[in-house]
């Protein structure tokens, strides 16, 4: 197991980057597609972890939101398969503590992200991860300086994201299954910017095929595409930047989106 301090350095950087990022034109295009097609016509299944699950939003919501939500994606049409960086829970599985929508940056002084500590801490650590398994190696950040659970007071907090080997949020999966089964067919599944190799998220390509869907893949390269690699007659493959290609693909449906260009990354 990688030490808690290294995990927190990694996720502190991801939280910092997500809070300072802007939606790109693909986010705006998919949000507009959702509005035009309606809840019965389109659902976005996202593997991104920069947002807040719609079921946890409580209006009025004044905190920062994820990239899709900042692009005004309708909440009922956005399913976050891997949950979010901005929920915190306890490492102790028997503890039920949950801190929802914690956008504090940094979470504690030891996790302050600056260009200097990215260079001095994260980069060297990433190059020698095997050394972190050596119990004789001093910790880069003392454990008592990391976020601790205020409820059980026995362990560290962790981001609420789904890690390998953990189950996806049951409410999210049930909602997706109900949406698929409610319709007689699925016309198209867009596979955007993913290798489609992480199960069970990757399984939705084949599930959509069983309901009659064609597959359209948008990716920067033609390497590993997992469950989306078996392209057939009538499927589509677009190689390039999703921020450029997705708005072009969807323009006949969503328009030119020029009103969003100044807001996009």
mmCIF file of C-alpha atoms in Angstrom:
data_model
loop_
_atom_site.group_PDB
_atom_site.id
_atom_site.type_symbol
_atom_site.label_atom_id
_atom_site.label_comp_id
_atom_site.label_asym_id
_atom_site.label_seq_id
_atom_site.Cartn_x
_atom_site.Cartn_y
_atom_site.Cartn_z
ATOM 1 C CA UNK A 1 0.000 0.000 0.000
ATOM 2 C CA UNK A 2 1.320 3.438 -0.917
ATOM 3 C CA UNK A 3 1.731 5.633 2.112
ATOM 4 C CA UNK A 4 -1.011 8.077 3.090
ATOM 5 C CA UNK A 5 1.179 11.145 2.661
ATOM 6 C CA UNK A 6 1.982 10.273 -0.961
ATOM 7 C CA UNK A 7 -1.684 9.674 -1.766
ATOM 8 C CA UNK A 8 -2.579 12.997 -0.234
ATOM 9 C CA UNK A 9 0.112 14.842 -2.188
ATOM 10 C CA UNK A 10 -1.273 13.310 -5.376
ATOM 11 C CA UNK A 11 -4.885 14.190 -4.583
ATOM 12 C CA UNK A 12 -4.045 17.630 -3.202
ATOM 13 C CA UNK A 13 -2.551 18.443 -6.606
ATOM 14 C CA UNK A 14 -5.603 17.038 -8.404
ATOM 15 C CA UNK A 15 -7.986 19.047 -6.202
ATOM 16 C CA UNK A 16 -5.959 22.213 -6.773
ATOM 17 C CA UNK A 17 -5.893 21.675 -10.542
ATOM 18 C CA UNK A 18 -9.619 20.920 -10.724
ATOM 19 C CA UNK A 19 -10.537 24.036 -8.763
ATOM 20 C CA UNK A 20 -8.463 26.195 -11.091
ATOM 21 C CA UNK A 21 -9.513 24.564 -14.378
ATOM 22 C CA UNK A 22 -12.128 25.806 -16.838
ATOM 23 C CA UNK A 23 -14.589 23.735 -18.887
ATOM 24 C CA UNK A 24 -13.568 23.272 -22.505
ATOM 25 C CA UNK A 25 -15.859 23.414 -25.516
ATOM 26 C CA UNK A 26 -16.583 19.679 -25.309
ATOM 27 C CA UNK A 27 -18.111 20.231 -21.856
ATOM 28 C CA UNK A 28 -20.318 23.012 -23.246
ATOM 29 C CA UNK A 29 -21.297 20.949 -26.302
ATOM 30 C CA UNK A 30 -22.353 17.948 -24.211
ATOM 31 C CA UNK A 31 -24.243 20.200 -21.807
ATOM 32 C CA UNK A 32 -26.143 21.766 -24.711
ATOM 33 C CA UNK A 33 -26.837 18.315 -26.175
ATOM 34 C CA UNK A 34 -28.295 17.282 -22.817
ATOM 35 C CA UNK A 35 -30.575 20.328 -22.754
ATOM 36 C CA UNK A 36 -31.787 19.793 -26.303
ATOM 37 C CA UNK A 37 -32.330 16.030 -26.054
ATOM 38 C CA UNK A 38 -33.872 16.100 -22.589
ATOM 39 C CA UNK A 39 -33.565 13.579 -19.780
ATOM 40 C CA UNK A 40 -35.128 10.748 -21.759
ATOM 41 C CA UNK A 41 -32.909 11.375 -24.783
ATOM 42 C CA UNK A 42 -29.389 11.709 -23.366
ATOM 43 C CA UNK A 43 -27.323 10.759 -20.335
ATOM 44 C CA UNK A 44 -23.647 11.582 -19.726
ATOM 45 C CA UNK A 45 -21.710 8.888 -17.857
ATOM 46 C CA UNK A 46 -18.530 10.561 -16.649
ATOM 47 C CA UNK A 47 -15.364 8.998 -15.254
ATOM 48 C CA UNK A 48 -14.132 12.444 -14.213
ATOM 49 C CA UNK A 49 -13.798 13.119 -10.490
ATOM 50 C CA UNK A 50 -13.807 16.933 -10.533
ATOM 51 C CA UNK A 51 -17.517 17.388 -9.806
ATOM 52 C CA UNK A 52 -20.252 16.866 -7.246
ATOM 53 C CA UNK A 53 -22.752 14.018 -7.710
ATOM 54 C CA UNK A 54 -26.155 15.576 -8.490
ATOM 55 C CA UNK A 55 -27.795 13.551 -5.703
ATOM 56 C CA UNK A 56 -25.597 15.394 -3.183
ATOM 57 C CA UNK A 57 -26.306 18.917 -4.433
ATOM 58 C CA UNK A 58 -28.411 20.976 -2.066
ATOM 59 C CA UNK A 59 -29.707 24.315 -3.428
ATOM 60 C CA UNK A 60 -28.807 27.081 -3.132
ATOM 61 C CA UNK A 61 -25.357 25.815 -4.072
ATOM 62 C CA UNK A 62 -22.666 28.458 -3.748
ATOM 63 C CA UNK A 63 -19.523 26.311 -3.791
ATOM 64 C CA UNK A 64 -17.355 25.678 -6.864
ATOM 65 C CA UNK A 65 -18.626 22.871 -9.066
ATOM 66 C CA UNK A 66 -17.094 20.399 -11.468
ATOM 67 C CA UNK A 67 -16.233 21.224 -15.062
ATOM 68 C CA UNK A 68 -19.400 19.724 -16.528
ATOM 69 C CA UNK A 69 -21.527 21.515 -13.959
ATOM 70 C CA UNK A 70 -19.740 24.808 -14.610
ATOM 71 C CA UNK A 71 -20.747 24.287 -18.236
ATOM 72 C CA UNK A 72 -24.370 24.130 -16.957
ATOM 73 C CA UNK A 73 -24.830 20.438 -17.689
ATOM 74 C CA UNK A 74 -28.289 19.458 -16.391
ATOM 75 C CA UNK A 75 -27.670 17.607 -13.082
ATOM 76 C CA UNK A 76 -30.188 14.843 -13.786
ATOM 77 C CA UNK A 77 -28.299 13.970 -16.996
ATOM 78 C CA UNK A 78 -24.829 13.684 -15.462
ATOM 79 C CA UNK A 79 -23.735 10.463 -13.750
ATOM 80 C CA UNK A 80 -20.354 10.563 -11.988
ATOM 81 C CA UNK A 81 -19.246 6.941 -12.014
ATOM 82 C CA UNK A 82 -16.156 7.437 -9.873
ATOM 83 C CA UNK A 83 -17.610 10.009 -7.465
ATOM 84 C CA UNK A 84 -15.608 13.133 -6.592
ATOM 85 C CA UNK A 85 -12.375 14.523 -5.194
ATOM 86 C CA UNK A 86 -14.342 16.979 -3.087
ATOM 87 C CA UNK A 87 -16.059 14.546 -0.770
ATOM 88 C CA UNK A 88 -13.927 13.332 2.118
ATOM 89 C CA UNK A 89 -14.372 10.129 4.074
ATOM 90 C CA UNK A 90 -12.429 8.102 6.598
ATOM 91 C CA UNK A 91 -9.800 5.520 5.668
ATOM 92 C CA UNK A 92 -11.368 3.367 8.382
ATOM 93 C CA UNK A 93 -14.049 1.310 6.594
ATOM 94 C CA UNK A 94 -16.075 0.968 9.785
ATOM 95 C CA UNK A 95 -16.366 4.758 10.151
ATOM 96 C CA UNK A 96 -19.287 6.421 8.335
ATOM 97 C CA UNK A 97 -17.917 9.975 8.392
ATOM 98 C CA UNK A 98 -18.603 11.882 5.140
ATOM 99 C CA UNK A 99 -17.746 15.519 4.417
ATOM 100 C CA UNK A 100 -19.616 16.611 1.285
ATOM 101 C CA UNK A 101 -18.430 19.410 -1.009
ATOM 102 C CA UNK A 102 -15.243 20.326 0.813
ATOM 103 C CA UNK A 103 -13.601 22.749 -1.613
ATOM 104 C CA UNK A 104 -10.985 24.013 0.862
ATOM 105 C CA UNK A 105 -7.612 24.413 -0.841
ATOM 106 C CA UNK A 106 -5.308 23.524 0.764
ATOM 107 C CA UNK A 107 -6.989 21.130 3.177
ATOM 108 C CA UNK A 108 -4.098 21.672 5.572
ATOM 109 C CA UNK A 109 -0.834 23.664 5.418
ATOM 110 C CA UNK A 110 1.225 20.562 4.606
ATOM 111 C CA UNK A 111 -0.786 20.068 1.397
ATOM 112 C CA UNK A 112 -0.315 23.562 -0.003
ATOM 113 C CA UNK A 113 0.328 23.289 -3.738
ATOM 114 C CA UNK A 114 2.888 25.677 -5.222
ATOM 115 C CA UNK A 115 5.175 25.339 -8.254
ATOM 116 C CA UNK A 116 8.055 24.908 -5.829
ATOM 117 C CA UNK A 117 6.675 21.985 -3.850
ATOM 118 C CA UNK A 118 5.415 20.266 -6.988
ATOM 119 C CA UNK A 119 9.023 20.204 -8.110
ATOM 120 C CA UNK A 120 10.576 19.292 -4.762
ATOM 121 C CA UNK A 121 7.990 16.794 -3.523
ATOM 122 C CA UNK A 122 5.743 15.342 -6.193
ATOM 123 C CA UNK A 123 8.142 14.938 -9.097
ATOM 124 C CA UNK A 124 10.916 13.071 -7.232
ATOM 125 C CA UNK A 125 8.364 10.967 -5.384
ATOM 126 C CA UNK A 126 6.682 9.889 -8.605
ATOM 127 C CA UNK A 127 10.034 8.743 -10.003
ATOM 128 C CA UNK A 128 10.787 6.478 -7.064
ATOM 129 C CA UNK A 129 7.473 5.180 -5.794
ATOM 130 C CA UNK A 130 8.983 1.838 -4.829
ATOM 131 C CA UNK A 131 10.964 3.601 -2.127
ATOM 132 C CA UNK A 132 7.748 4.582 -0.362
ATOM 133 C CA UNK A 133 7.159 0.946 0.510
ATOM 134 C CA UNK A 134 10.381 0.867 2.503
ATOM 135 C CA UNK A 135 9.443 1.374 6.190
ATOM 136 C CA UNK A 136 12.958 2.676 6.866
ATOM 137 C CA UNK A 137 12.405 5.655 4.553
ATOM 138 C CA UNK A 138 11.410 8.859 6.413
ATOM 139 C CA UNK A 139 7.973 10.228 5.595
ATOM 140 C CA UNK A 140 7.943 13.321 3.394
ATOM 141 C CA UNK A 141 4.977 14.642 5.401
ATOM 142 C CA UNK A 142 4.488 13.537 9.018
ATOM 143 C CA UNK A 143 1.165 11.754 9.420
ATOM 144 C CA UNK A 144 0.006 14.121 12.151
ATOM 145 C CA UNK A 145 0.104 16.978 9.607
ATOM 146 C CA UNK A 146 -2.354 15.255 7.227
ATOM 147 C CA UNK A 147 -6.191 15.486 7.357
ATOM 148 C CA UNK A 148 -7.547 13.253 10.129
ATOM 149 C CA UNK A 149 -11.068 11.979 10.708
ATOM 150 C CA UNK A 150 -12.838 14.185 13.275
ATOM 151 C CA UNK A 151 -15.423 11.493 13.960
ATOM 152 C CA UNK A 152 -13.586 8.294 14.885
ATOM 153 C CA UNK A 153 -10.248 10.062 15.475
ATOM 154 C CA UNK A 154 -8.443 6.840 14.575
ATOM 155 C CA UNK A 155 -7.221 7.456 11.062
ATOM 156 C CA UNK A 156 -6.659 9.709 8.092
ATOM 157 C CA UNK A 157 -9.304 11.119 5.836
ATOM 158 C CA UNK A 158 -9.272 10.214 2.136
ATOM 159 C CA UNK A 159 -10.920 11.602 -0.997
ATOM 160 C CA UNK A 160 -14.327 10.143 -1.769
ATOM 161 C CA UNK A 161 -13.274 8.886 -5.207
ATOM 162 C CA UNK A 162 -13.758 5.250 -6.164
ATOM 163 C CA UNK A 163 -10.448 3.390 -6.053
ATOM 164 C CA UNK A 164 -9.604 0.194 -7.927
ATOM 165 C CA UNK A 165 -11.353 -2.738 -6.284
ATOM 166 C CA UNK A 166 -14.108 -0.584 -4.783
ATOM 167 C CA UNK A 167 -17.741 -0.653 -5.890
ATOM 168 C CA UNK A 168 -19.212 2.181 -7.918
ATOM 169 C CA UNK A 169 -21.930 4.243 -6.187
ATOM 170 C CA UNK A 170 -24.993 1.981 -6.143
ATOM 171 C CA UNK A 171 -27.475 4.837 -6.580
ATOM 172 C CA UNK A 172 -25.611 6.012 -9.695
ATOM 173 C CA UNK A 173 -25.533 2.533 -11.242
ATOM 174 C CA UNK A 174 -29.206 1.936 -10.500
ATOM 175 C CA UNK A 175 -30.121 5.241 -12.143
ATOM 176 C CA UNK A 176 -28.154 4.384 -15.289
ATOM 177 C CA UNK A 177 -29.690 0.904 -15.509
ATOM 178 C CA UNK A 178 -33.195 2.306 -15.107
ATOM 179 C CA UNK A 179 -32.583 4.862 -17.863
ATOM 180 C CA UNK A 180 -31.269 2.252 -20.311
ATOM 181 C CA UNK A 181 -34.071 -0.206 -19.617
ATOM 182 C CA UNK A 182 -36.771 2.471 -19.815
ATOM 183 C CA UNK A 183 -36.125 3.038 -23.520
ATOM 184 C CA UNK A 184 -36.703 0.593 -26.329
ATOM 185 C CA UNK A 185 -33.293 1.276 -27.858
ATOM 186 C CA UNK A 186 -30.103 3.343 -27.703
ATOM 187 C CA UNK A 187 -29.130 5.093 -30.941
ATOM 188 C CA UNK A 188 -25.534 6.078 -30.199
ATOM 189 C CA UNK A 189 -22.898 5.891 -27.487
ATOM 190 C CA UNK A 190 -20.105 8.480 -27.532
ATOM 191 C CA UNK A 191 -16.823 7.210 -26.071
ATOM 192 C CA UNK A 192 -14.804 10.364 -25.450
ATOM 193 C CA UNK A 193 -11.256 10.604 -24.126
ATOM 194 C CA UNK A 194 -11.110 7.230 -22.401
ATOM 195 C CA UNK A 195 -9.302 3.947 -22.957
ATOM 196 C CA UNK A 196 -12.548 2.125 -22.082
ATOM 197 C CA UNK A 197 -10.575 -0.485 -20.164
ATOM 198 C CA UNK A 198 -11.715 0.156 -16.582
ATOM 199 C CA UNK A 199 -14.603 -2.099 -15.607
ATOM 200 C CA UNK A 200 -17.491 -1.622 -14.966
ATOM 201 C CA UNK A 201 -17.504 1.767 -16.727
ATOM 202 C CA UNK A 202 -16.198 0.134 -19.909
ATOM 203 C CA UNK A 203 -19.077 -2.356 -19.903
ATOM 204 C CA UNK A 204 -21.537 0.323 -21.003
ATOM 205 C CA UNK A 205 -20.179 0.165 -24.560
ATOM 206 C CA UNK A 206 -21.341 -3.430 -24.934
ATOM 207 C CA UNK A 207 -24.544 -2.774 -22.999
ATOM 208 C CA UNK A 208 -25.389 0.056 -25.409
ATOM 209 C CA UNK A 209 -24.612 -2.226 -28.371
ATOM 210 C CA UNK A 210 -27.114 -4.765 -27.050
ATOM 211 C CA UNK A 211 -29.728 -2.019 -27.172
ATOM 212 C CA UNK A 212 -28.860 -1.253 -30.802
ATOM 213 C CA UNK A 213 -26.353 1.568 -30.397
ATOM 214 C CA UNK A 214 -23.676 2.582 -32.851
ATOM 215 C CA UNK A 215 -20.346 3.587 -31.308
ATOM 216 C CA UNK A 216 -18.513 6.869 -31.909
ATOM 217 C CA UNK A 217 -14.997 7.086 -30.445
ATOM 218 C CA UNK A 218 -13.142 10.371 -29.901
ATOM 219 C CA UNK A 219 -9.566 9.999 -28.695
ATOM 220 C CA UNK A 220 -6.168 11.634 -29.043
ATOM 221 C CA UNK A 221 -4.489 8.433 -30.228
ATOM 222 C CA UNK A 222 -5.409 5.056 -31.642
ATOM 223 C CA UNK A 223 -3.770 2.994 -28.905
ATOM 224 C CA UNK A 224 -5.659 1.040 -26.255
ATOM 225 C CA UNK A 225 -9.407 1.545 -26.663
ATOM 226 C CA UNK A 226 -10.626 -1.417 -24.635
ATOM 227 C CA UNK A 227 -14.280 -2.240 -25.160
ATOM 228 C CA UNK A 228 -14.518 0.513 -27.805
ATOM 229 C CA UNK A 229 -11.833 -1.026 -30.036
ATOM 230 C CA UNK A 230 -14.173 -3.453 -31.815
ATOM 231 C CA UNK A 231 -15.541 -0.929 -34.287
ATOM 232 C CA UNK A 232 -18.057 -2.259 -36.778
ATOM 233 C CA UNK A 233 -19.886 -1.084 -39.858
ATOM 234 C CA UNK A 234 -21.734 2.103 -39.018
ATOM 235 C CA UNK A 235 -19.452 3.013 -36.105
ATOM 236 C CA UNK A 236 -17.265 6.126 -36.075
ATOM 237 C CA UNK A 237 -13.656 6.915 -35.131
ATOM 238 C CA UNK A 238 -12.441 10.487 -34.657
ATOM 239 C CA UNK A 239 -8.802 11.079 -33.741
ATOM 240 C CA UNK A 240 -7.890 14.374 -32.129
ATOM 241 C CA UNK A 241 -8.659 16.789 -29.318
ATOM 242 C CA UNK A 242 -12.165 16.292 -27.908
ATOM 243 C CA UNK A 243 -12.389 20.012 -27.117
ATOM 244 C CA UNK A 244 -12.185 20.643 -30.870
ATOM 245 C CA UNK A 245 -13.886 17.583 -32.351
ATOM 246 C CA UNK A 246 -16.922 17.146 -30.100
ATOM 247 C CA UNK A 247 -18.372 20.631 -30.791
ATOM 248 C CA UNK A 248 -17.810 20.074 -34.526
ATOM 249 C CA UNK A 249 -19.510 16.664 -34.420
ATOM 250 C CA UNK A 250 -22.511 17.979 -32.508
ATOM 251 C CA UNK A 251 -22.874 21.339 -34.294
ATOM 252 C CA UNK A 252 -25.811 20.174 -36.484
ATOM 253 C CA UNK A 253 -27.699 19.461 -33.251
ATOM 254 C CA UNK A 254 -26.434 22.045 -30.748
ATOM 255 C CA UNK A 255 -25.408 24.940 -33.015
ATOM 256 C CA UNK A 256 -22.057 26.734 -33.122
ATOM 257 C CA UNK A 257 -21.962 27.512 -29.349
ATOM 258 C CA UNK A 258 -20.225 30.824 -29.997
ATOM 259 C CA UNK A 259 -21.839 32.242 -26.857
ATOM 260 C CA UNK A 260 -19.655 29.904 -24.763
ATOM 261 C CA UNK A 261 -16.289 30.370 -26.444
ATOM 262 C CA UNK A 262 -15.119 33.159 -24.153
ATOM 263 C CA UNK A 263 -15.944 31.008 -21.102
ATOM 264 C CA UNK A 264 -14.087 27.901 -22.283
ATOM 265 C CA UNK A 265 -10.519 26.829 -21.654
#
